[in-house]
Tab-separated table of C-alpha atoms in Angstrom:
chain	number	residue	atom	x	y	z
A	1	MET	CA	33.859	-9.042	58.520
A	2	ALA	CA	32.225	-12.182	59.941
A	3	ALA	CA	28.764	-10.846	59.226
A	4	THR	CA	29.783	-10.089	55.589
A	5	ALA	CA	31.110	-13.596	55.139
A	6	SER	CA	28.013	-15.057	56.705
A	7	THR	CA	25.753	-13.001	54.329
A	8	THR	CA	27.758	-14.061	51.308
A	9	THR	CA	27.483	-17.740	52.373
A	10	THR	CA	23.762	-17.451	52.977
A	11	ILE	CA	23.080	-15.893	49.470
A	12	ALA	CA	25.301	-18.502	47.819
A	13	ARG	CA	23.290	-21.342	49.503
A	14	ARG	CA	20.003	-19.745	48.465
A	15	LEU	CA	21.279	-19.314	44.905
A	16	ARG	CA	21.989	-22.994	44.763
A	17	ALA	CA	18.552	-23.798	46.108
A	18	PHE	CA	16.987	-21.489	43.629
A	19	LYS	CA	18.784	-23.137	40.677
A	20	ARG	CA	17.580	-26.583	41.867
A	21	TRP	CA	14.067	-25.259	42.210
A	22	MET	CA	14.172	-23.759	38.686
A	23	LYS	CA	14.911	-27.185	37.243
A	24	SER	CA	12.066	-28.804	39.254
A	25	GLN	CA	9.685	-26.101	37.770
A	26	GLY	CA	10.695	-26.595	34.269
A	27	ILE	CA	12.532	-23.297	34.018
A	28	ASP	CA	15.405	-23.765	31.601
A	29	CYS	CA	18.246	-21.319	32.209
A	30	SER	CA	21.035	-21.689	29.643
A	31	ASP	CA	24.524	-22.709	30.815
A	32	ALA	CA	25.697	-19.685	28.970
A	33	LEU	CA	24.321	-17.558	31.864
A	34	GLU	CA	25.979	-17.158	35.214
A	35	ILE	CA	23.935	-15.872	38.193
A	36	THR	CA	26.249	-14.156	40.643
A	37	HIS	CA	26.007	-12.217	43.902
A	38	SER	CA	28.195	-9.410	45.334
A	39	LEU	CA	27.665	-7.169	48.339
A	40	ASP	CA	28.010	-4.035	46.152
A	41	GLN	CA	25.750	-5.018	43.219
A	42	GLY	CA	23.521	-7.774	44.698
A	43	ILE	CA	22.459	-10.453	42.208
A	44	SER	CA	23.534	-10.041	38.617
A	45	VAL	CA	23.545	-12.169	35.420
A	46	TYR	CA	26.698	-12.488	33.331
A	47	ALA	CA	27.503	-14.192	30.063
A	48	LYS	CA	29.869	-17.169	30.382
A	49	CYS	CA	30.442	-17.084	26.577
A	50	ASP	CA	29.732	-14.818	23.694
A	51	LEU	CA	25.910	-14.425	23.098
A	52	GLU	CA	24.552	-13.338	19.787
A	53	GLU	CA	21.287	-11.718	18.806
A	54	GLY	CA	18.475	-14.260	18.561
A	55	ASP	CA	19.941	-16.678	21.165
A	56	VAL	CA	17.236	-18.109	23.513
A	57	VAL	CA	18.906	-18.108	26.921
A	58	ALA	CA	15.928	-19.041	29.123
A	59	THR	CA	12.424	-20.406	28.997
A	60	ILE	CA	9.981	-20.056	31.915
A	61	PRO	CA	6.552	-21.841	32.101
A	62	LYS	CA	3.888	-19.402	33.100
A	63	ASP	CA	2.556	-21.689	35.807
A	64	SER	CA	5.954	-21.218	37.584
A	65	CYS	CA	5.211	-17.480	37.892
A	66	LEU	CA	3.595	-16.182	41.008
A	67	THR	CA	0.400	-14.407	39.963
A	68	VAL	CA	-3.031	-13.961	41.459
A	69	LYS	CA	-4.140	-16.920	39.290
A	70	THR	CA	-1.419	-19.357	40.406
A	71	SER	CA	-1.211	-18.351	44.121
A	72	GLY	CA	-2.811	-20.407	46.871
A	73	ALA	CA	-4.613	-17.210	47.814
A	74	LYS	CA	-6.472	-17.139	44.508
A	75	ASP	CA	-9.919	-17.861	46.070
A	76	ILE	CA	-9.465	-15.176	48.661
A	77	ILE	CA	-8.315	-12.629	46.269
A	78	GLU	CA	-11.271	-13.273	43.943
A	79	GLU	CA	-13.801	-13.359	46.818
A	80	TYR	CA	-12.694	-9.971	48.108
A	81	GLY	CA	-12.250	-8.418	44.572
A	82	PHE	CA	-8.566	-7.576	45.023
A	83	GLU	CA	-7.182	-6.426	41.626
A	84	GLY	CA	-3.931	-5.255	40.161
A	85	PRO	CA	-1.077	-4.435	42.592
A	86	LEU	CA	-3.268	-5.050	45.603
A	87	GLY	CA	-4.108	-8.614	44.538
A	88	LEU	CA	-0.481	-9.507	43.632
A	89	SER	CA	0.859	-7.986	46.838
A	90	PHE	CA	-1.709	-10.039	48.907
A	91	ALA	CA	-0.690	-13.109	46.912
A	92	LEU	CA	3.005	-12.435	47.630
A	93	MET	CA	2.374	-11.937	51.416
A	94	TYR	CA	0.282	-15.104	51.444
A	95	GLU	CA	3.079	-17.234	49.927
A	96	ILE	CA	5.653	-15.730	52.236
A	97	SER	CA	3.427	-16.645	55.180
A	98	LEU	CA	3.508	-20.253	54.106
A	99	GLY	CA	7.273	-20.411	54.502
A	100	HIS	CA	8.853	-23.629	53.203
A	101	ALA	CA	5.347	-24.936	52.392
A	102	SER	CA	4.946	-22.355	49.523
A	103	PRO	CA	5.582	-23.720	46.026
A	104	TRP	CA	7.808	-20.607	45.511
A	105	ALA	CA	9.768	-20.939	48.735
A	106	PRO	CA	13.303	-21.205	47.174
A	107	TYR	CA	12.457	-18.230	44.894
A	108	LEU	CA	11.022	-16.103	47.724
A	109	HIS	CA	14.029	-16.836	49.954
A	110	LEU	CA	16.277	-15.332	47.331
A	111	LEU	CA	14.317	-12.059	47.333
A	112	PRO	CA	15.133	-9.328	49.794
A	113	ASN	CA	12.610	-8.653	52.522
A	114	SER	CA	11.830	-5.401	50.675
A	115	GLU	CA	13.376	-3.226	47.995
A	116	SER	CA	15.079	-0.048	49.078
A	117	LEU	CA	12.489	2.192	47.402
A	118	PRO	CA	11.631	5.496	49.024
A	119	LEU	CA	8.341	3.915	49.738
A	120	VAL	CA	9.832	1.860	52.587
A	121	TRP	CA	11.889	4.701	54.005
A	122	SER	CA	10.773	6.376	57.141
A	123	LEU	CA	9.085	9.787	56.838
A	124	ASP	CA	12.087	11.406	58.495
A	125	GLU	CA	14.346	9.876	55.820
A	126	VAL	CA	11.990	10.916	52.998
A	127	ASP	CA	11.981	14.558	54.292
A	128	SER	CA	15.685	14.791	54.970
A	129	LEU	CA	16.982	12.954	51.803
A	130	LEU	CA	14.363	13.851	49.201
A	131	SER	CA	13.360	17.417	50.105
A	132	GLY	CA	13.061	19.536	46.946
A	133	THR	CA	13.440	16.594	44.557
A	134	GLU	CA	10.843	15.585	41.994
A	135	ILE	CA	9.628	12.649	44.080
A	136	HIS	CA	9.488	14.135	47.636
A	137	LYS	CA	5.820	14.977	47.475
A	138	ILE	CA	4.884	11.911	45.446
A	139	VAL	CA	6.522	9.434	47.889
A	140	LYS	CA	4.760	11.009	50.866
A	141	GLU	CA	1.413	10.755	48.945
A	142	ASP	CA	2.282	7.113	48.100
A	143	LYS	CA	2.910	6.175	51.711
A	144	ALA	CA	-0.376	7.659	52.860
A	145	LEU	CA	-2.357	6.073	50.033
A	146	ILE	CA	-0.792	2.620	50.627
A	147	TYR	CA	-1.480	2.793	54.363
A	148	ASP	CA	-5.158	3.647	53.603
A	149	ASP	CA	-5.185	0.781	51.066
A	150	TRP	CA	-3.947	-1.679	53.732
A	151	LYS	CA	-6.347	-0.350	56.347
A	152	GLU	CA	-9.383	-0.587	53.975
A	153	ASN	CA	-8.590	-3.936	52.462
A	154	ILE	CA	-6.148	-6.043	54.408
A	155	LEU	CA	-6.831	-5.132	58.057
A	156	PRO	CA	-10.552	-6.293	57.972
A	157	LEU	CA	-9.317	-9.750	56.797
A	158	MET	CA	-7.076	-10.084	59.801
A	159	ASP	CA	-10.166	-10.096	62.030
A	160	SER	CA	-11.594	-13.155	60.149
A	161	THR	CA	-11.308	-16.252	62.283
A	162	SER	CA	-11.651	-18.497	59.200
A	163	LEU	CA	-8.734	-16.907	57.277
A	164	LYS	CA	-6.320	-16.866	60.294
A	165	LEU	CA	-4.057	-14.159	58.827
A	166	SER	CA	-1.120	-13.467	61.125
A	167	PRO	CA	-0.087	-9.870	61.743
A	168	ASP	CA	3.488	-11.090	61.409
A	169	PHE	CA	2.861	-11.524	57.684
A	170	PHE	CA	-0.083	-9.251	56.867
A	171	GLY	CA	0.644	-6.118	58.923
A	172	VAL	CA	1.135	-2.738	57.311
A	173	GLU	CA	4.905	-3.025	57.290
A	174	GLN	CA	4.652	-6.337	55.495
A	175	TYR	CA	2.192	-4.904	53.042
A	176	ILE	CA	4.477	-1.951	52.216
A	177	ALA	CA	7.410	-4.421	51.794
A	178	ALA	CA	5.371	-6.618	49.473
A	179	LYS	CA	4.354	-3.484	47.478
A	180	SER	CA	7.960	-2.543	47.054
A	181	LEU	CA	8.807	-5.974	45.618
A	182	VAL	CA	5.756	-5.850	43.312
A	183	ALA	CA	6.598	-2.324	42.236
A	184	SER	CA	10.194	-3.104	41.415
A	185	ARG	CA	10.120	-6.733	40.197
A	186	SER	CA	6.771	-7.680	38.686
A	187	PHE	CA	6.079	-8.181	34.937
A	188	GLU	CA	2.915	-7.962	32.939
A	189	VAL	CA	2.677	-11.651	31.995
A	190	ASP	CA	-0.452	-11.580	29.785
A	191	ASP	CA	-4.135	-10.585	29.781
A	192	TYR	CA	-5.154	-13.522	31.908
A	193	HIS	CA	-2.491	-13.489	34.565
A	194	GLY	CA	-1.996	-9.804	34.640
A	195	PHE	CA	1.125	-8.781	36.598
A	196	GLY	CA	3.173	-11.460	38.308
A	197	MET	CA	6.519	-12.246	39.888
A	198	VAL	CA	8.534	-13.972	37.225
A	199	PRO	CA	11.478	-16.058	38.642
A	200	LEU	CA	14.810	-15.585	36.845
A	201	ALA	CA	13.444	-12.759	34.692
A	202	ASP	CA	13.590	-10.323	37.659
A	203	LEU	CA	17.310	-11.076	38.249
A	204	PHE	CA	18.556	-9.064	35.232
A	205	ASN	CA	19.628	-5.551	36.141
A	206	HIS	CA	18.741	-2.372	34.312
A	207	LYS	CA	20.985	-0.175	32.245
A	208	THR	CA	19.599	2.742	30.153
A	209	GLY	CA	20.031	2.215	26.483
A	210	ALA	CA	21.789	-1.089	26.922
A	211	GLU	CA	19.121	-3.830	26.767
A	212	ASN	CA	20.608	-7.203	25.959
A	213	VAL	CA	17.589	-9.429	26.615
A	214	HIS	CA	13.968	-9.201	25.697
A	215	PHE	CA	11.170	-11.282	27.219
A	216	THR	CA	8.486	-12.738	25.019
A	217	THR	CA	5.618	-15.275	25.123
A	218	GLU	CA	6.020	-18.262	22.884
A	219	LEU	CA	3.639	-21.272	22.163
A	220	SER	CA	5.608	-24.295	23.135
A	221	HIS	CA	3.639	-26.613	20.833
A	222	GLY	CA	4.195	-24.511	17.775
A	223	ASP	CA	0.588	-23.357	17.582
A	224	SER	CA	0.796	-19.958	15.938
A	225	ASP	CA	-2.829	-19.372	15.186
A	226	ASN	CA	-3.209	-16.879	18.044
A	227	ASP	CA	0.153	-15.198	17.675
A	228	THR	CA	0.175	-11.437	17.045
A	229	ASP	CA	2.985	-9.055	16.552
A	230	ASN	CA	2.676	-6.747	19.512
A	231	ASN	CA	4.867	-3.728	20.003
A	232	ASP	CA	6.144	-2.448	23.372
A	233	GLU	CA	3.235	-0.267	24.263
A	234	GLY	CA	2.550	-2.534	27.180
A	235	ASN	CA	5.818	-1.279	28.674
A	236	ASN	CA	4.328	2.185	29.237
A	237	MET	CA	2.338	2.411	32.436
A	238	SER	CA	0.361	5.067	34.095
A	239	ASP	CA	2.358	7.349	36.457
A	240	ASN	CA	-0.118	6.853	39.201
A	241	LYS	CA	0.534	3.077	39.366
A	242	PRO	CA	3.927	2.351	40.963
A	243	LEU	CA	4.630	-0.655	38.829
A	244	PRO	CA	7.567	-1.514	36.709
A	245	GLN	CA	7.608	-1.102	32.968
A	246	ASN	CA	8.323	-4.774	32.322
A	247	SER	CA	6.049	-6.855	30.105
A	248	PHE	CA	6.061	-9.822	27.867
A	249	ASP	CA	4.987	-9.606	24.261
A	250	ASP	CA	2.098	-11.971	23.872
A	251	GLY	CA	-0.707	-13.220	21.624
A	252	ASN	CA	-4.453	-13.629	22.362
A	253	LEU	CA	-4.405	-15.075	25.889
A	254	GLU	CA	-7.912	-14.414	27.087
A	255	ASP	CA	-8.633	-18.165	27.084
A	256	PRO	CA	-7.107	-19.603	30.225
A	257	SER	CA	-7.427	-23.187	29.187
A	258	TYR	CA	-3.652	-23.396	28.729
A	259	LEU	CA	-3.108	-23.064	32.457
A	260	GLY	CA	-1.761	-26.330	33.957
A	261	ASN	CA	-0.931	-27.996	30.660
A	262	ASP	CA	2.352	-26.042	30.029
A	263	SER	CA	1.078	-24.887	26.661
A	264	MET	CA	2.623	-21.467	27.128
A	265	ILE	CA	6.115	-20.504	28.033
A	266	LEU	CA	8.015	-17.196	28.380
A	267	GLU	CA	11.250	-16.894	26.481
A	268	THR	CA	14.378	-14.762	27.224
A	269	ILE	CA	16.004	-13.831	23.969
A	270	ILE	CA	19.235	-11.947	23.276
A	271	VAL	CA	18.481	-8.807	21.334
A	272	LYS	CA	22.005	-7.279	21.531
A	273	SER	CA	25.146	-9.365	21.473
A	274	VAL	CA	27.109	-9.819	24.770
A	275	LYS	CA	30.725	-10.618	25.109
A	276	ALA	CA	31.881	-13.364	27.497
A	277	GLY	CA	32.361	-12.008	30.998
A	278	ASP	CA	30.013	-9.033	30.494
A	279	GLU	CA	26.829	-8.431	32.453
A	280	VAL	CA	23.547	-9.182	30.664
A	281	PHE	CA	21.142	-6.255	31.087
A	282	ASN	CA	17.475	-5.777	30.804
A	283	THR	CA	15.903	-2.327	30.545
A	284	TYR	CA	13.049	-1.096	32.668
A	285	GLY	CA	12.130	1.658	30.284
A	286	SER	CA	13.459	5.172	29.427
A	287	MET	CA	13.176	7.234	32.592
A	288	GLY	CA	15.203	9.749	34.518
A	289	ASN	CA	16.745	9.238	37.966
A	290	ALA	CA	13.530	10.423	39.657
A	291	GLY	CA	11.557	7.672	38.061
A	292	LEU	CA	14.258	5.024	38.628
A	293	LEU	CA	14.579	5.904	42.316
A	294	HIS	CA	10.865	6.126	42.804
A	295	ARG	CA	10.024	2.826	41.070
A	296	TYR	CA	13.167	0.761	41.524
A	297	GLY	CA	15.325	2.215	44.300
A	298	PHE	CA	18.434	3.247	42.325
A	299	THR	CA	19.813	5.970	40.083
A	300	GLU	CA	22.295	6.160	37.226
A	301	PRO	CA	25.067	8.711	36.683
A	302	ASP	CA	24.779	10.871	33.618
A	303	ASN	CA	21.224	9.657	32.869
A	304	PRO	CA	20.105	11.117	29.537
A	305	ASN	CA	16.512	10.920	30.517
A	306	ASP	CA	16.749	13.162	33.531
A	307	ILE	CA	14.404	16.228	33.795
A	308	VAL	CA	13.457	18.791	36.315
A	309	ASN	CA	9.915	19.955	36.789
A	310	ILE	CA	8.856	23.521	37.580
A	311	ASP	CA	5.455	23.575	39.036
A	312	LEU	CA	2.839	26.023	37.809
A	313	GLU	CA	2.384	26.947	41.466
A	314	LEU	CA	6.001	28.070	41.525
A	315	VAL	CA	5.448	30.216	38.443
A	316	LEU	CA	2.411	31.882	40.050
A	317	HIS	CA	4.383	32.496	43.108
A	318	TRP	CA	7.044	34.325	41.035
A	319	SER	CA	4.371	36.320	39.339
A	320	SER	CA	2.692	37.345	42.553
A	321	ALA	CA	6.028	38.913	43.691
A	322	LEU	CA	5.998	41.168	40.682
A	323	PHE	CA	2.339	41.767	39.854
A	324	SER	CA	-1.086	41.912	41.390
A	325	GLY	CA	-3.164	38.804	41.860
A	326	ARG	CA	-5.578	40.216	39.252
A	327	HIS	CA	-2.788	40.578	36.735
A	328	SER	CA	-1.493	36.946	37.207
A	329	ARG	CA	-4.988	35.448	37.107
A	330	GLY	CA	-5.936	37.295	33.900
A	331	ARG	CA	-2.752	36.341	32.110
A	332	LEU	CA	-3.084	32.707	33.251
A	333	SER	CA	-6.700	32.670	31.985
A	334	LEU	CA	-5.615	34.079	28.610
A	335	TRP	CA	-2.902	31.430	28.319
A	336	ARG	CA	-5.509	28.702	29.008
A	337	ARG	CA	-8.005	30.243	26.505
A	338	LEU	CA	-5.222	29.880	23.973
A	339	ASP	CA	-5.475	26.133	24.787
A	340	TYR	CA	-2.135	25.821	26.591
A	341	HIS	CA	-1.489	23.772	29.646
A	342	GLY	CA	1.381	22.090	31.487
A	343	CYS	CA	2.028	18.426	32.224
A	344	VAL	CA	-0.421	16.971	34.787
A	345	SER	CA	0.304	14.195	37.242
A	346	GLN	CA	-1.254	13.452	40.643
A	347	ASN	CA	-3.124	16.713	40.816
A	348	SER	CA	0.046	18.732	40.043
A	349	GLU	CA	0.562	20.861	36.866
A	350	TYR	CA	4.140	21.453	35.852
A	351	PHE	CA	6.575	22.170	33.099
A	352	GLU	CA	9.563	19.965	32.158
A	353	ILE	CA	13.088	21.227	31.873
A	354	SER	CA	14.960	18.742	29.645
A	355	SER	CA	18.400	17.229	30.484
A	356	ASN	CA	20.098	19.996	28.413
A	357	GLY	CA	18.342	22.757	30.404
A	358	GLU	CA	15.784	23.653	27.786
A	359	PRO	CA	12.332	24.566	29.036
A	360	GLU	CA	9.013	23.482	27.522
A	361	ILE	CA	7.610	26.040	25.069
A	362	GLU	CA	4.352	26.104	27.036
A	363	LEU	CA	6.282	27.669	29.944
A	364	LEU	CA	7.861	30.258	27.633
A	365	ILE	CA	4.540	31.238	26.289
A	366	LEU	CA	3.114	31.662	29.747
A	367	LEU	CA	6.005	33.757	30.866
A	368	TYR	CA	5.842	35.849	27.672
A	369	ILE	CA	2.101	36.529	28.296
A	370	MET	CA	2.691	37.210	31.888
A	371	LEU	CA	5.313	39.955	30.997
A	372	LEU	CA	3.436	41.537	28.060
A	373	PRO	CA	2.976	45.323	28.331
A	374	GLU	CA	-0.680	46.255	29.151
A	375	GLU	CA	-1.416	47.476	25.675
A	376	ALA	CA	-0.059	44.304	23.941
A	377	TYR	CA	-1.915	42.141	26.410
A	378	ASN	CA	-5.200	43.938	25.869
A	379	LYS	CA	-4.712	43.569	22.170
A	380	LEU	CA	-4.115	39.853	22.398
A	381	ASP	CA	-7.017	39.436	24.851
A	382	LEU	CA	-9.355	41.126	22.429
A	383	ILE	CA	-8.139	38.998	19.497
A	384	VAL	CA	-8.557	35.790	21.377
A	385	SER	CA	-12.047	36.822	22.588
A	386	THR	CA	-13.283	37.395	19.055
A	387	ALA	CA	-11.284	34.751	17.220
A	388	GLY	CA	-13.271	32.044	15.438
A	389	ASN	CA	-10.433	29.542	15.101
A	390	LEU	CA	-7.544	29.606	17.620
A	391	ASN	CA	-5.638	26.984	15.621
A	392	GLU	CA	-5.109	29.380	12.804
A	393	MET	CA	-4.421	32.500	14.812
A	394	VAL	CA	-1.366	34.493	13.993
A	395	ILE	CA	-0.702	37.585	15.976
A	396	SER	CA	1.742	40.418	15.359
A	397	LEU	CA	3.320	41.498	18.588
A	398	GLU	CA	6.560	43.319	19.545
A	399	ARG	CA	8.813	40.330	18.638
A	400	GLY	CA	7.200	39.383	15.340
A	401	MET	CA	4.458	37.298	13.964
A	402	ILE	CA	3.718	34.668	16.578
A	403	PRO	CA	1.245	31.757	15.580
A	404	PHE	CA	-0.050	31.334	19.103
A	405	GLY	CA	-2.620	28.752	18.046
A	406	LYS	CA	0.166	26.397	16.747
A	407	THR	CA	2.753	25.582	19.390
A	408	SER	CA	4.849	23.484	16.984
A	409	GLU	CA	5.213	26.570	14.677
A	410	ILE	CA	6.287	29.038	17.454
A	411	SER	CA	9.968	29.979	17.434
A	412	LYS	CA	11.389	30.008	20.929
A	413	GLU	CA	13.627	32.831	19.765
A	414	LEU	CA	10.555	35.102	19.493
A	415	LEU	CA	9.501	34.297	23.031
A	416	LEU	CA	12.983	34.709	24.646
A	417	THR	CA	12.798	38.373	25.461
A	418	LYS	CA	15.209	39.773	28.118
A	419	SER	CA	12.348	39.807	30.676
A	420	VAL	CA	11.422	36.138	29.904
A	421	CYS	CA	15.027	35.120	30.282
A	422	ASP	CA	15.239	36.994	33.685
A	423	ALA	CA	12.083	35.082	34.680
A	424	LEU	CA	13.751	31.801	33.800
A	425	LEU	CA	16.736	32.669	35.993
A	426	ALA	CA	14.412	33.628	38.860
A	427	LEU	CA	12.482	30.333	38.498
A	428	ALA	CA	15.726	28.388	38.480
A	429	ASP	CA	16.794	30.048	41.713
A	430	ALA	CA	13.345	29.415	43.297
A	431	ARG	CA	13.298	25.776	42.230
A	432	GLU	CA	16.766	25.188	43.661
A	433	SER	CA	15.858	26.845	46.905
A	434	LEU	CA	13.537	24.004	47.613
A	435	TYR	CA	16.437	21.642	48.387
A	436	GLY	CA	17.230	23.692	51.378
A	437	SER	CA	20.508	25.098	52.821
A	438	ASN	CA	21.788	21.665	53.832
A	439	SER	CA	22.181	20.594	50.192
A	440	VAL	CA	24.746	23.179	48.983
A	441	ASP	CA	27.586	20.727	49.042
A	442	ASP	CA	25.769	17.785	47.386
A	443	ILE	CA	28.517	17.222	44.723
A	444	ASP	CA	31.296	16.925	47.349
A	445	ALA	CA	29.033	14.753	49.541
A	446	LEU	CA	28.372	12.428	46.555
A	447	ARG	CA	32.119	12.057	45.827
A	448	SER	CA	32.806	10.945	49.366
A	449	CYS	CA	29.604	8.807	49.778
A	450	CYS	CA	29.896	5.073	49.768
A	451	ILE	CA	27.467	3.331	47.342
A	452	SER	CA	26.675	0.790	50.066
A	453	ASP	CA	24.776	3.560	51.828
A	454	GLN	CA	22.133	3.218	49.187
A	455	LYS	CA	19.545	5.737	50.554
A	456	LEU	CA	22.071	8.583	50.930
A	457	TYR	CA	23.985	7.771	47.753
A	458	HIS	CA	20.954	7.578	45.360
A	459	SER	CA	19.215	10.629	47.007
A	460	LEU	CA	22.415	12.585	46.457
A	461	MET	CA	22.732	11.351	42.870
A	462	LEU	CA	19.150	12.516	42.284
A	463	ARG	CA	19.723	15.973	43.735
A	464	VAL	CA	22.998	16.426	41.950
A	465	SER	CA	21.459	15.408	38.545
A	466	GLU	CA	18.515	17.784	39.062
A	467	ARG	CA	20.705	20.701	40.114
A	468	MET	CA	22.948	20.200	37.074
A	469	ILE	CA	19.865	20.620	34.870
A	470	LEU	CA	18.960	23.816	36.761
A	471	LYS	CA	22.537	25.025	36.142
A	472	LYS	CA	22.049	24.332	32.428
A	473	LEU	CA	18.716	26.244	32.511
A	474	ARG	CA	20.627	29.285	33.824
A	475	THR	CA	23.161	29.030	31.017
A	476	TYR	CA	20.270	28.632	28.511
A	477	ALA	CA	18.542	31.706	29.840
A	478	ALA	CA	21.742	33.805	30.062
A	479	THR	CA	22.764	32.919	26.541
A	480	ALA	CA	19.280	33.720	25.175
A	481	ALA	CA	19.263	37.033	27.050
A	482	ALA	CA	22.585	38.000	25.553
A	483	ARG	CA	21.218	37.387	22.139
A	484	SER	CA	18.037	39.336	22.767
A	485	HIS	CA	19.711	42.236	24.602
A	486	PRO	CA	22.693	43.505	22.559
A	487	THR	CA	25.303	45.770	23.997
A	488	ALA	CA	24.755	49.414	24.425
A	489	LYS	CA	27.308	50.217	21.698
A	490	GLY	CA	25.503	48.024	19.249
A	491	THR	CA	22.158	49.492	20.103
A	492	LEU	CA	23.388	53.094	19.576
A	493	SER	CA	24.934	52.135	16.239
A	494	ARG	CA	21.725	50.704	14.891
A	495	LYS	CA	19.806	53.837	16.018
A	496	LYS	CA	22.285	56.150	14.263
A	497	LEU	CA	21.967	54.110	11.056
A	498	LYS	CA	18.191	54.325	11.306
A	499	ARG	CA	18.322	58.081	11.652
A	500	THR	CA	20.571	58.476	8.706
């Protein structure tokens, strides 16, 4: 209890110091906002009165943001060519190393030492808590790549007598911690600054489909000559860069002459009304629990963006249990010659199963081809080999006329034969087996888990959400199988009618 009270007192003191620092930096936070802290939720932002669409609730000068251009490490970063997340992570470590001497000290003291991303978990925790999930393999690859990144770029600098970089602030653990903060909190400020740590903006929590605030760049002197109407495409980032999907809409900012004269500010604008007493939310983008846990360290119940992936490797393993290697390779080759492919990320090819349990049509086509009778397969193979234009190819097979060259025109009903449905059931079982025998009671474990145990709670939430989708996939396959495989009585009846 004493430790809890001490923690609360410390955070409250740091919040007061941060608010004083914001005023000294020209950061204007409206009195309509209340920044609070709780042990369960951490720091949150609430509305003290009703807020309406269009209200400007905060303005943040760009030179108050911690970027590679504003950091005291700017010369080092440019000399050694550190770019992107590496540069910002080094800038963050450098400012932390300065302690109270850093211009951002009150802001940095408010931040946790690291975010609870799987990136900072031990390998044992990653293996025990994330086994079988969408991010298990990715997190292990991330950890290896980030260690190599540190060893190649940061470690050599620590041997420099002129730089005097202390291992206490620039070691591999400190680099991983800085990467976790950059990954979960940084915003794309503009073309000149790139990504940066934006005080106040990073205190708004995420809620899917409930964005109350939007961040935008505004010319403080009313100069609109360089303004452009940008959309939110900057929010979409490559999967192989573990950065958040936060960005500010901006104009033409290639000219850095504004830096230091406060000619540019960042505005926080209400885009959806908020009632007094309610939390004010930002959104980090539309992503499922795997993406949220990977990038930000948390999950959401009933996340509508959840998916489960079935790797092509798993499909081939299923096929190899039924057919020869030659059979599987030939059918896969035909599928590719028809110009089909799965999703590709980090050297992995996979098929998405949506939150309602529906598989991608590319997977259904692959399974359909894998299960074609030899005569039908040879016919399709011959047609594809001699076809002049695959985009216009319509092939008559046992289930009807299938326009294989036009995925958007293929009816899933034609592909959902009884054997394809059985294959989906087998793949669902194979995918779920990856979680291991220790995860059979995940739902009960989640009910009894305390949210304060963040690693366990969010890993359980991820597994439960994924396994619910696999359950829906089984229902989807079973329902489709029942439609494609009528009862024996119905089949005999139709045959009798045909003979008559």
